[in-house]
Amino acid sequence: MTSDSAVADWFAASRAAVDRVRLAPQAEAIGRVEHVADGIARISGLPDVRLNELLIFAGGRTGFALALDAATIDAVLLDDGAAIEAGSPVTGTGQVVRVPVGPGLLGRVVDPLGRPLDEGEAIDAEDHHPVERPAPAIIERDLVSRPVETGILVVDALFALGRGQRELIIGDRATGKTSVALDAIVNQKNSNVICVYVAIGQRATAVERVIEAVRTHGAPERCIFVVASASAAPGLQWIAPFAGFTMAEYFRDRGGHVLIVIDDLTKHAATHRELALLTHEPPGREAYPGDIFYLHARLLERAARLSEKLGGGSLTALPIAETDAGNLSAYIPTNLISITDGQIVLNSRLFAANQRPAVDVGLSVSRVGGKAQHPALRQASGRIRLDYAQFLELEMFTRFGGISDKRIKTQMVRGEHIRGLLSQPRFTTLRMLDQVALLAALADGALDGLSSASLVTLRERLPAFLDANQTSAADLIAKGEKLGDEDHAALAAAVRRLAGDISPADEADGQGPDP
Ligand code: ATP
Ligand code: MG
């Protein structure tokens, strides 16, 4: 009996469920591919599609609407277009392109749509956010007041990077642009900053090298790698930086601190130009379409330090741009320089002369970073900026003739020391304490007479030495405070002792290299 009534109940419940289903007709718009070539598909028959809407092609391939005409749409393909034929069906999704966000992305290598490239499992996404999101308004922002420590002395001391700042890394081919950004990422292993590295249009091997380096030297579990290499569809390369920002914003909006590196925007601009020409947008200067400035401005505007009310998170951007023969006044470089809050200019001549990182101190600038610099470092670096600038000028004047003036000679030797101190091999990032100690020692003359080889050894041994010989300066620096004169003297004395241990023979060479 009981089983009969159970069956009757089940039957009634199923019946009710079936009754609830409304079998009303549903309107579905199906468009048609008219023409497909070069990663662009021209589509007819989808009048309701919005700009940037995700479209689904035959076989589940995707694309998004880039240009809307009265009768047709130009869509950029996000997958290989070879399998899409003219005449095949397309449907709209009613949704703009979205990417997965959340902590599940940390430690992963993904393409710009969040599909894994590292042979791991599918991304465990917390949510999906649109790739194009509005930048925070002025009222939602706070002043940039804390630094992102890159561990590169020349950057931290002279062109400090603030949390929420956008600083362009710009230079010719193979001048160490990626290396500067990579060192900054690696150095975050000692901080709470999450890193997002976006590779656009690069060789797969170059990207591999960056990922390997972070795995070896940095904290890969706090990094996201978004890769659209040179062989990826142009559409994927186009959305890559936007997707990277969306993934980074998830953490920013929850009070986290994020550093995003875009490697590089010159290639992104070229992809944008290619797509614009293919969709018949009128070309402007250097054949770029008129909206290229707006494209990068709206992207980089999303970097911000949020107000305390919104959690106080920050998103710092390090976009990279390539120049041709050092020409900073070409179209894309000038655009990017005017959008960002400063630039680190890398010079191929310095790079060839083995000054690495090859930062051109005269052309580089950080427009907001000084305020965010650690007070102790600001104190210590004030002197070298001037000394170094004077030295570079003197060096030019004294290149051809011997100099007899003693004062100028000491200035030249001091300048050489600054130059030696500012060159730094890759993956040898310095802590704040080490940087302040080196600058204090330099100001005190404790490094005078050290050969460049000894300087390298000194820098290697310094962290362990300072940890073993604790001074009060370490505490003050950890607390983010200024140092007194006696702290500077103590630090300089510590470095002097270490320098004395390294190689007494080297110290005989008191004149430094011949200018
Ligand atoms: P591309 O234009 O190809 O992207 P890039 O400007 O990003 O090049 P990198 O790939 O970073 O340059 O560096 C070029 C070469 O210079 C690399 O082989 C790297 O090892 C070397 N290099 C970069 N920085 C340093 C450094 N601080 N010390 C020693 N070698 C360096
Ligand atoms: Mg590079």
XYZ file of C-alpha atoms and ligand atoms in Angstrom:
547
model
C 0.000 0.000 0.000
C 2.650 2.416 1.090
C 4.581 1.852 -2.109
C 1.440 2.543 -4.155
C 0.891 5.897 -2.456
C 4.587 6.751 -2.910
C 4.237 6.110 -6.608
C 1.100 8.247 -6.712
C 2.924 11.073 -4.866
C 5.866 10.848 -7.211
C 3.497 10.903 -10.182
C 1.662 13.965 -8.855
C 4.946 15.780 -8.169
C 6.273 15.011 -11.650
C 3.032 16.129 -13.179
C 3.223 19.438 -11.276
C 6.827 19.907 -12.418
C 5.868 19.269 -16.018
C 2.955 21.697 -15.697
C 5.301 24.396 -14.465
C 7.343 24.261 -17.636
C 6.161 26.937 -20.021
C 6.597 25.822 -23.547
C 6.258 29.222 -25.114
C 7.988 29.939 -28.417
C 11.363 31.617 -28.014
C 12.788 34.106 -30.453
C 16.376 33.311 -31.390
C 18.285 35.413 -33.826
C 20.650 33.464 -36.020
C 23.002 35.435 -38.176
C 25.117 34.348 -41.084
C 28.823 34.694 -41.757
C 29.174 36.592 -45.031
C 32.894 36.703 -45.256
C 35.797 35.620 -43.083
C 39.483 36.464 -43.376
C 42.431 37.650 -41.276
C 40.706 36.984 -37.972
C 37.676 39.124 -38.863
C 34.219 37.832 -39.768
C 31.567 39.970 -41.450
C 28.131 38.933 -40.239
C 24.624 39.766 -41.406
C 21.257 39.165 -39.799
C 21.985 40.058 -36.174
C 20.555 43.570 -35.787
C 20.326 43.480 -31.968
C 23.964 42.710 -31.219
C 25.760 45.243 -28.982
C 29.301 46.503 -29.222
C 31.736 44.009 -27.639
C 29.031 41.344 -27.445
C 30.280 37.773 -27.387
C 29.223 35.820 -30.483
C 29.141 32.052 -30.876
C 30.145 30.562 -34.219
C 29.802 27.031 -35.546
C 31.655 24.469 -33.468
C 31.477 26.679 -30.345
C 34.144 29.097 -31.582
C 33.859 32.615 -30.231
C 34.326 36.191 -31.345
C 33.138 39.624 -30.345
C 31.482 42.506 -32.170
C 34.003 45.241 -32.918
C 32.248 47.432 -35.482
C 28.495 47.757 -36.003
C 27.044 48.867 -39.324
C 23.431 49.329 -40.322
C 23.241 45.911 -41.942
C 26.390 44.062 -40.943
C 28.701 43.490 -37.999
C 32.453 43.082 -38.093
C 33.421 40.551 -35.474
C 36.896 39.750 -34.242
C 37.499 36.034 -33.830
C 38.874 34.819 -30.527
C 39.652 31.365 -31.861
C 41.245 29.990 -34.956
C 39.139 31.196 -37.876
C 40.173 28.475 -40.338
C 37.230 26.267 -39.447
C 34.626 29.013 -39.893
C 33.116 29.225 -43.357
C 31.069 31.811 -45.168
C 27.408 30.907 -44.794
C 27.786 29.247 -41.393
C 25.463 30.361 -38.562
C 26.312 32.786 -35.721
C 24.332 33.656 -32.614
C 24.625 36.529 -30.171
C 24.815 35.893 -26.421
C 23.457 39.204 -25.145
C 26.614 39.442 -22.998
C 29.848 41.326 -23.467
C 33.099 39.336 -23.315
C 33.755 38.162 -19.769
C 36.671 36.481 -18.074
C 36.865 34.368 -14.937
C 38.082 36.156 -11.803
C 38.969 35.014 -8.321
C 41.766 33.456 -6.267
C 41.522 30.321 -8.435
C 43.608 32.160 -11.047
C 46.610 32.631 -8.760
C 49.618 30.597 -9.810
C 48.073 29.834 -13.199
C 49.000 30.481 -16.834
C 45.865 31.336 -18.804
C 44.890 32.807 -22.156
C 43.012 36.138 -22.184
C 39.666 34.319 -21.889
C 40.870 32.541 -18.758
C 41.360 29.156 -20.406
C 44.311 27.312 -18.855
C 47.525 27.063 -20.866
C 49.470 25.239 -18.174
C 47.890 21.805 -18.583
C 46.213 22.268 -15.207
C 42.520 21.855 -14.464
C 39.893 24.337 -15.622
C 39.935 27.569 -13.601
C 37.815 27.496 -10.485
C 36.276 30.932 -11.054
C 34.538 32.873 -8.342
C 32.717 34.971 -10.910
C 32.951 36.228 -14.486
C 33.528 39.944 -15.053
C 33.441 41.943 -18.298
C 36.838 42.730 -19.819
C 35.878 46.388 -20.297
C 35.032 47.985 -16.958
C 34.869 51.664 -16.066
C 37.831 53.146 -14.208
C 37.233 54.306 -10.610
C 35.970 57.880 -10.394
C 38.034 60.607 -8.715
C 35.918 60.476 -5.574
C 36.623 56.762 -5.233
C 40.371 57.275 -5.279
C 42.967 58.190 -2.728
C 46.398 59.762 -3.113
C 49.268 57.473 -3.953
C 51.148 57.296 -0.673
C 52.789 53.907 -0.314
C 55.541 52.443 -2.481
C 55.764 49.262 -4.477
C 59.343 48.229 -3.781
C 60.973 46.945 -6.944
C 64.265 46.058 -5.262
C 66.104 47.784 -8.115
C 68.168 50.551 -6.516
C 68.033 52.999 -9.419
C 64.239 52.691 -9.620
C 63.449 52.748 -5.909
C 65.898 55.546 -5.128
C 65.401 57.845 -8.109
C 62.106 56.929 -9.799
C 60.087 55.370 -7.004
C 56.914 53.551 -7.904
C 53.802 54.243 -5.808
C 50.901 51.870 -5.233
C 48.264 52.917 -7.756
C 50.751 54.616 -10.086
C 51.256 53.904 -13.798
C 54.890 53.944 -14.821
C 55.940 53.243 -18.380
C 59.049 51.157 -19.071
C 60.257 52.268 -22.468
C 63.310 51.513 -24.586
C 64.644 49.978 -27.777
C 64.622 46.270 -28.553
C 66.562 44.135 -26.067
C 67.504 46.866 -23.615
C 66.249 44.976 -20.564
C 62.639 46.240 -20.424
C 61.171 42.882 -19.508
C 63.997 42.313 -17.020
C 63.157 45.471 -15.047
C 59.499 44.456 -14.809
C 60.455 40.888 -13.987
C 62.726 41.996 -11.131
C 59.846 44.070 -9.779
C 57.607 40.979 -9.867
C 60.247 38.757 -8.296
C 60.801 41.258 -5.493
C 57.146 40.962 -4.451
C 57.933 37.613 -2.881
C 58.666 39.624 0.273
C 55.478 41.697 0.098
C 51.739 41.157 -0.045
C 51.463 42.412 -3.634
C 49.812 40.116 -6.185
C 51.331 40.246 -9.681
C 49.666 39.890 -13.067
C 51.957 39.518 -16.079
C 50.267 40.039 -19.457
C 52.266 38.943 -22.509
C 51.060 40.283 -25.861
C 52.396 39.174 -29.222
C 55.653 37.743 -27.896
C 57.523 34.636 -28.858
C 56.387 31.672 -26.772
C 59.976 31.006 -25.653
C 60.359 34.552 -24.281
C 57.161 34.154 -22.257
C 58.291 30.760 -21.046
C 61.539 32.307 -19.788
C 59.666 34.926 -17.765
C 57.380 32.334 -16.189
C 60.324 30.071 -15.398
C 62.201 32.978 -13.801
C 59.270 33.827 -11.541
C 58.941 30.159 -10.596
C 62.645 29.988 -9.716
C 63.157 33.341 -7.993
C 59.747 34.751 -7.053
C 56.424 33.775 -5.545
C 54.515 32.171 -8.480
C 51.588 31.251 -6.215
C 50.762 34.968 -6.033
C 51.081 35.611 -9.780
C 48.742 35.291 -12.733
C 50.201 34.938 -16.234
C 47.906 36.026 -19.050
C 49.457 34.965 -22.333
C 48.470 35.871 -25.900
C 51.636 35.020 -27.758
C 52.460 36.031 -31.310
C 50.656 32.997 -32.745
C 47.375 33.714 -30.901
C 44.377 35.140 -32.791
C 44.622 38.955 -33.114
C 41.353 39.248 -31.164
C 42.918 37.442 -28.213
C 45.953 39.717 -28.302
C 43.633 42.707 -28.426
C 41.653 41.813 -25.304
C 44.676 40.521 -23.340
C 45.495 43.741 -21.409
C 41.820 44.388 -20.686
C 41.388 40.830 -19.424
C 44.511 41.194 -17.263
C 43.156 44.374 -15.690
C 39.804 42.709 -14.978
C 41.546 39.806 -13.252
C 43.676 42.258 -11.251
C 40.720 44.462 -10.284
C 39.081 41.582 -8.465
C 41.840 41.781 -5.831
C 42.051 45.595 -5.884
C 38.334 45.863 -5.143
C 38.723 43.593 -2.128
C 41.401 45.705 -0.482
C 44.330 43.838 -2.054
C 47.399 45.288 -3.744
C 48.197 44.286 -7.304
C 51.024 45.005 -9.734
C 50.194 44.481 -13.411
C 52.869 44.338 -16.126
C 51.749 44.713 -19.745
C 54.459 43.416 -22.072
C 54.024 45.279 -24.355
C 51.615 48.016 -25.464
C 53.489 48.722 -28.721
C 52.479 45.287 -29.959
C 48.971 45.872 -28.651
C 48.789 49.125 -30.615
C 49.933 47.285 -33.749
C 47.190 44.680 -33.272
C 44.639 47.445 -32.784
C 45.811 49.100 -35.992
C 45.606 45.807 -37.873
C 42.039 45.162 -36.708
C 40.986 48.753 -37.394
C 42.333 48.663 -40.930
C 40.621 45.340 -41.574
C 37.300 46.764 -40.384
C 37.804 49.842 -42.582
C 38.161 52.433 -39.831
C 39.755 55.555 -41.292
C 43.500 55.520 -40.613
C 45.151 58.520 -38.945
C 48.728 59.302 -37.972
C 51.131 56.400 -38.681
C 47.998 54.569 -39.949
C 46.705 54.129 -36.408
C 42.968 54.755 -36.041
C 41.894 57.931 -34.228
C 40.855 56.118 -31.050
C 44.252 54.641 -30.208
C 44.901 57.234 -27.475
C 41.484 56.616 -25.950
C 42.084 52.869 -26.092
C 45.214 52.979 -23.935
C 44.007 55.844 -21.741
C 40.862 54.008 -20.719
C 42.893 50.881 -20.085
C 45.553 52.493 -17.881
C 43.035 54.689 -16.087
C 41.883 51.541 -14.347
C 45.084 51.524 -12.288
C 44.231 53.274 -9.035
C 44.651 53.539 -5.322
C 41.130 53.193 -3.914
C 39.866 55.257 -0.991
C 39.698 53.765 2.492
C 35.924 53.599 2.162
C 36.323 51.216 -0.755
C 38.848 49.072 1.058
C 42.052 50.971 0.256
C 43.214 48.465 -2.376
C 45.563 49.451 -5.167
C 46.382 48.485 -8.724
C 49.785 49.594 -10.000
C 50.538 49.332 -13.704
C 53.912 48.875 -15.379
C 53.135 49.050 -19.100
C 56.085 48.403 -21.422
C 56.637 50.129 -24.770
C 59.276 49.628 -27.422
C 60.953 52.480 -29.258
C 62.739 52.519 -32.569
C 66.299 53.905 -32.407
C 65.520 55.611 -29.100
C 62.834 57.778 -30.685
C 60.595 58.794 -27.792
C 58.649 61.242 -29.925
C 57.022 58.642 -32.191
C 53.233 58.440 -31.978
C 52.679 55.538 -29.567
C 55.550 56.465 -27.179
C 54.322 60.075 -26.843
C 50.774 58.865 -26.272
C 51.856 56.479 -23.559
C 54.215 58.957 -21.925
C 51.381 61.449 -21.629
C 48.946 58.870 -20.253
C 51.237 57.474 -17.556
C 52.557 59.100 -14.372
C 56.187 58.662 -15.258
C 58.576 56.638 -17.369
C 61.703 54.572 -16.934
C 63.682 55.091 -20.115
C 66.171 52.381 -21.049
C 69.009 53.381 -23.308
C 70.639 50.988 -25.762
C 73.972 52.827 -25.584
C 74.137 52.378 -21.801
C 73.074 48.766 -22.207
C 75.903 48.162 -24.664
C 78.333 49.849 -22.224
C 77.272 47.240 -19.652
C 75.387 49.694 -17.465
C 72.473 47.423 -16.509
C 69.671 48.185 -15.853
C 70.336 50.731 -18.611
C 68.173 53.439 -17.064
C 68.644 56.860 -18.649
C 68.595 59.039 -15.551
C 68.125 62.238 -17.541
C 65.013 61.145 -19.431
C 63.320 59.059 -16.747
C 60.894 60.572 -14.291
C 58.352 59.452 -11.728
C 55.640 62.052 -11.304
C 53.972 60.786 -8.137
C 56.344 58.178 -6.768
C 58.466 60.614 -4.715
C 55.601 61.150 -2.315
C 55.196 57.415 -1.901
C 58.893 56.718 -1.342
C 60.001 55.280 1.990
C 61.038 58.339 4.054
C 64.399 56.828 4.930
C 65.167 56.150 1.283
C 64.032 59.620 0.240
C 66.410 61.085 2.810
C 69.291 58.934 1.640
C 68.741 59.333 -2.091
C 68.367 63.126 -2.127
C 72.099 63.675 -2.483
C 72.905 61.141 -5.181
C 70.410 62.504 -7.664
C 72.270 65.800 -7.794
C 75.745 64.283 -7.521
C 75.008 61.884 -10.329
C 73.528 64.517 -12.624
C 76.608 66.705 -12.068
C 78.888 63.774 -12.725
C 77.198 62.932 -16.030
C 77.647 66.515 -17.156
C 81.280 66.670 -16.011
C 81.955 63.385 -17.722
C 80.949 64.882 -21.035
C 83.179 67.920 -20.582
C 86.197 66.001 -19.400
C 86.015 63.224 -21.952
C 88.761 64.617 -24.157
C 91.223 66.173 -21.770
C 92.975 65.305 -18.542
C 91.700 67.125 -15.480
C 93.888 68.568 -12.821
C 91.386 70.147 -10.440
C 91.292 68.008 -7.303
C 87.686 68.825 -6.479
C 86.504 67.754 -9.907
C 88.552 64.603 -9.643
C 86.861 63.582 -6.396
C 83.507 64.394 -7.906
C 84.310 62.149 -10.858
C 85.364 59.303 -8.602
C 82.208 59.689 -6.528
C 80.149 59.661 -9.744
C 81.807 56.458 -10.859
C 80.858 54.918 -7.539
C 77.254 55.965 -7.926
C 77.244 54.461 -11.396
C 78.734 51.245 -10.072
C 76.145 51.125 -7.326
C 73.259 51.721 -9.710
C 74.150 48.848 -12.003
C 72.676 45.667 -10.706
C 72.513 42.153 -12.179
C 69.123 40.517 -12.666
C 67.492 38.756 -9.717
C 69.622 40.522 -7.130
C 66.890 42.734 -5.760
C 67.737 44.659 -2.605
C 65.631 45.146 0.512
C 64.836 48.641 1.726
C 67.391 48.347 4.541
C 70.140 47.295 2.108
C 69.349 50.174 -0.219
C 69.428 52.763 2.557
C 72.650 51.284 3.940
C 74.357 51.435 0.538
C 73.309 55.042 0.002
C 74.359 56.026 3.526
C 77.733 54.391 2.932
C 78.096 56.176 -0.372
C 77.365 59.573 1.169
C 79.809 58.804 3.958
C 82.568 57.873 1.532
C 82.653 54.315 2.885
C 82.592 52.948 -0.648
C 85.347 55.189 -1.961
C 88.196 53.224 -3.398
C 86.286 49.967 -3.794
C 86.723 48.366 -7.200
C 83.584 47.441 -9.089
C 84.239 43.730 -8.480
C 84.416 44.379 -4.726
C 81.225 46.380 -4.962
C 79.431 43.384 -6.457
C 80.703 41.143 -3.657
C 79.742 43.739 -1.082
C 76.222 43.909 -2.403
C 75.916 40.134 -2.292
C 77.101 39.857 1.293
C 75.325 42.932 2.601
C 71.894 41.490 3.555
C 73.352 38.689 5.679
C 75.898 41.065 7.221
C 73.263 43.624 8.186
C 71.061 40.909 9.659
C 73.956 39.668 11.768
C 74.915 43.206 12.879
C 71.552 44.655 13.847
C 71.381 48.420 14.161
C 68.463 50.538 15.319
C 68.031 51.591 11.683
C 66.525 48.211 10.802
C 63.631 48.739 13.231
C 62.990 52.296 12.072
C 62.933 51.199 8.443
C 60.596 48.308 9.186
C 58.265 50.827 10.861
C 58.454 53.136 7.838
C 60.173 55.952 9.721
C 62.985 58.376 8.985
C 66.492 57.792 10.260
C 68.504 60.114 12.475
C 72.075 61.170 11.705
C 73.460 58.609 14.137
C 71.516 55.806 12.397
C 73.012 56.831 9.074
C 76.460 56.891 10.618
C 75.919 53.454 12.161
C 74.778 51.991 8.850
C 77.674 53.565 6.998
C 80.082 52.251 9.615
C 78.641 48.742 9.239
C 79.105 48.851 5.474
C 82.624 50.245 5.957
C 83.485 47.265 8.135
C 82.121 44.861 5.550
C 84.006 46.685 2.787
C 87.175 46.384 4.830
C 86.686 42.616 5.113
C 86.128 42.056 1.449
C 89.394 42.760 -0.237
C 91.999 45.029 1.288
C 94.013 44.725 -1.935
C 91.224 46.372 -3.890
C 91.308 49.419 -1.692
C 94.725 50.429 -2.926
C 93.090 51.446 -6.195
C 91.898 54.738 -4.743
C 91.579 56.733 -7.952
C 88.813 54.681 -9.552
C 88.749 54.220 -13.304
C 90.424 56.864 -15.399
C 87.761 59.302 -16.552
P 62.719 42.636 -26.107
O 62.741 43.927 -26.857
O 63.192 41.485 -26.916
O 61.434 42.387 -25.389
P 63.757 43.531 -23.606
O 63.985 44.974 -23.787
O 62.546 43.089 -22.879
O 63.856 42.784 -24.995
P 65.197 41.722 -21.925
O 64.657 40.521 -22.605
O 64.681 42.048 -20.587
O 65.061 42.977 -22.880
O 66.774 41.668 -21.777
C 67.626 41.460 -22.882
C 68.880 40.777 -22.414
O 69.596 41.593 -21.505
C 68.598 39.474 -21.683
O 69.372 38.470 -22.242
C 69.006 39.719 -20.263
O 69.639 38.614 -19.710
C 69.964 40.895 -20.355
N 69.793 41.759 -19.161
C 68.736 42.519 -18.897
N 68.872 43.185 -17.726
C 70.068 42.820 -17.236
C 70.811 43.151 -16.049
N 70.341 43.984 -15.122
N 72.013 42.575 -15.888
C 72.495 41.734 -16.807
N 71.865 41.380 -17.926
C 70.660 41.897 -18.163
Mg 60.816 42.067 -23.525
